CSV table of C-alpha atoms in Angstrom, one decimal:
chain,number,residue,atom,x,y,z
A,11,MET,CA,11.9,22.8,14.6
A,12,ALA,CA,14.3,25.0,16.6
A,13,VAL,CA,13.5,28.5,17.6
A,14,GLY,CA,14.4,30.9,14.9
A,15,GLU,CA,14.4,28.3,12.1
A,16,PRO,CA,12.3,29.1,9.1
A,17,GLU,CA,9.2,27.0,8.8
A,18,GLN,CA,9.5,24.4,6.1
A,19,LYS,CA,6.8,24.2,3.4
A,20,ARG,CA,4.8,21.0,3.6
A,21,PRO,CA,3.4,19.4,0.5
A,22,ARG,CA,-0.4,19.6,0.0
A,23,THR,CA,-2.3,16.3,-0.3
A,24,GLY,CA,-2.2,16.3,-4.2
A,25,GLU,CA,1.5,17.1,-4.1
A,26,ALA,CA,2.1,14.4,-1.5
A,27,ASP,CA,0.2,11.8,-3.7
A,28,SER,CA,2.4,12.9,-6.7
A,29,LEU,CA,5.6,12.6,-4.7
A,30,MET,CA,4.5,9.2,-3.4
A,31,GLY,CA,3.7,8.0,-6.9
A,32,ALA,CA,7.0,9.2,-8.2
A,33,LYS,CA,9.2,7.8,-5.4
A,34,TRP,CA,7.4,4.7,-4.2
A,35,PRO,CA,8.4,2.2,-7.0
A,36,ALA,CA,12.1,2.7,-6.3
A,37,PHE,CA,11.6,2.3,-2.5
A,38,GLU,CA,9.4,-0.8,-3.1
A,39,SER,CA,11.8,-2.5,-5.5
A,40,LYS,CA,14.8,-1.9,-3.2
A,41,MET,CA,12.9,-3.3,-0.2
A,42,LYS,CA,11.8,-6.4,-2.1
A,43,ALA,CA,15.4,-7.0,-3.4
A,44,GLU,CA,16.6,-6.9,0.2
A,45,GLY,CA,14.0,-9.5,1.2
A,46,LEU,CA,11.7,-7.4,3.4
A,47,ASN,CA,8.3,-9.0,4.0
A,48,ASP,CA,5.0,-7.6,2.9
A,49,ALA,CA,4.1,-6.3,6.4
A,50,ALA,CA,7.4,-4.3,6.6
A,51,ILE,CA,6.9,-2.8,3.1
A,52,ALA,CA,3.3,-1.9,3.9
A,53,ALA,CA,4.3,-0.2,7.2
A,54,PHE,CA,7.0,1.8,5.4
A,55,ARG,CA,4.6,2.8,2.6
A,56,TYR,CA,2.1,4.1,5.2
A,57,ASN,CA,4.7,6.0,7.2
A,58,LEU,CA,6.2,7.5,4.0
A,59,GLY,CA,2.7,8.6,3.0
A,60,VAL,CA,2.2,10.3,6.4
A,61,LEU,CA,5.6,12.0,6.1
A,62,LEU,CA,4.9,13.3,2.6
A,63,SER,CA,1.4,14.5,3.5
A,64,GLY,CA,2.8,16.9,6.1
A,65,ALA,CA,0.5,15.6,8.8
A,66,SER,CA,1.6,16.3,12.3
A,67,THR,CA,2.9,13.3,14.1
A,68,MET,CA,3.7,15.1,17.3
A,69,ILE,CA,1.6,14.7,20.5
A,70,PRO,CA,1.5,18.1,22.3
A,71,GLU,CA,2.5,18.3,25.9
A,72,SER,CA,-1.1,19.4,26.7
A,73,GLY,CA,-2.4,16.2,25.3
A,74,ILE,CA,-0.6,13.9,27.8
A,75,GLY,CA,-0.7,13.6,31.5
A,76,PRO,CA,0.5,11.4,34.4
A,77,VAL,CA,-1.3,8.1,35.2
A,78,GLU,CA,-3.5,8.7,38.2
A,79,SER,CA,-3.1,5.3,39.7
A,80,LEU,CA,-1.9,1.8,38.8
A,81,PRO,CA,-2.5,-1.5,40.6
A,82,SER,CA,0.5,-3.0,42.3
A,83,LEU,CA,1.9,-6.1,40.7
A,84,ASP,CA,1.1,-8.2,43.8
A,85,SER,CA,-2.6,-7.4,43.5
A,86,LEU,CA,-2.9,-8.7,40.0
A,87,LYS,CA,-4.2,-12.3,39.6
A,88,ALA,CA,-2.7,-13.8,36.5
A,89,THR,CA,-1.9,-17.3,35.4
A,90,PRO,CA,1.5,-17.6,33.5
A,91,ASP,CA,1.0,-18.5,29.9
A,92,PRO,CA,4.3,-18.8,27.9
A,93,SER,CA,2.4,-19.0,24.6
A,94,LEU,CA,1.6,-15.2,25.0
A,95,LEU,CA,5.3,-14.3,24.7
A,96,LYS,CA,5.2,-14.5,20.9
A,97,SER,CA,2.6,-11.6,20.9
A,98,THR,CA,4.1,-9.5,23.7
A,99,LEU,CA,5.5,-6.1,23.2
A,100,MET,CA,7.9,-4.2,25.5
A,101,LEU,CA,7.8,-0.5,25.0
A,102,LYS,CA,10.6,1.6,26.6
A,103,LEU,CA,10.1,5.3,26.8
A,104,ASN,CA,12.8,7.9,27.4
A,105,GLY,CA,13.7,8.2,31.0
A,106,GLY,CA,11.8,5.1,32.1
C-alpha cells in the first residue's frame, strides 16, 4: 500500500469463508473446463483462501538478513544424478 492510501478493509474469517463459499464453485468449474489438474486447482483454492482471509503474506525487512557464509562450489562433493532433474527447482529472485 502506498503512503497516503487509505487502508482497505480486510474480511474477517467468517466473511472470508462466506466469500470463498460463494465464489469457489465458479472458479473451480472454469479451471476444470480448461483442463487444469487437481494439484493446480488445490493450490489456487488455498491461495484464494489466504487472500480472502486477509492474512499478511509479506515478509518484513526485519525478518530477513544476508547469508553469513556459503561453501564454494569447488568444495562440494557431489555425484551427478540426472534423475534428480525432474524434482529440481530453480528460484530466481529480483536482482539476483
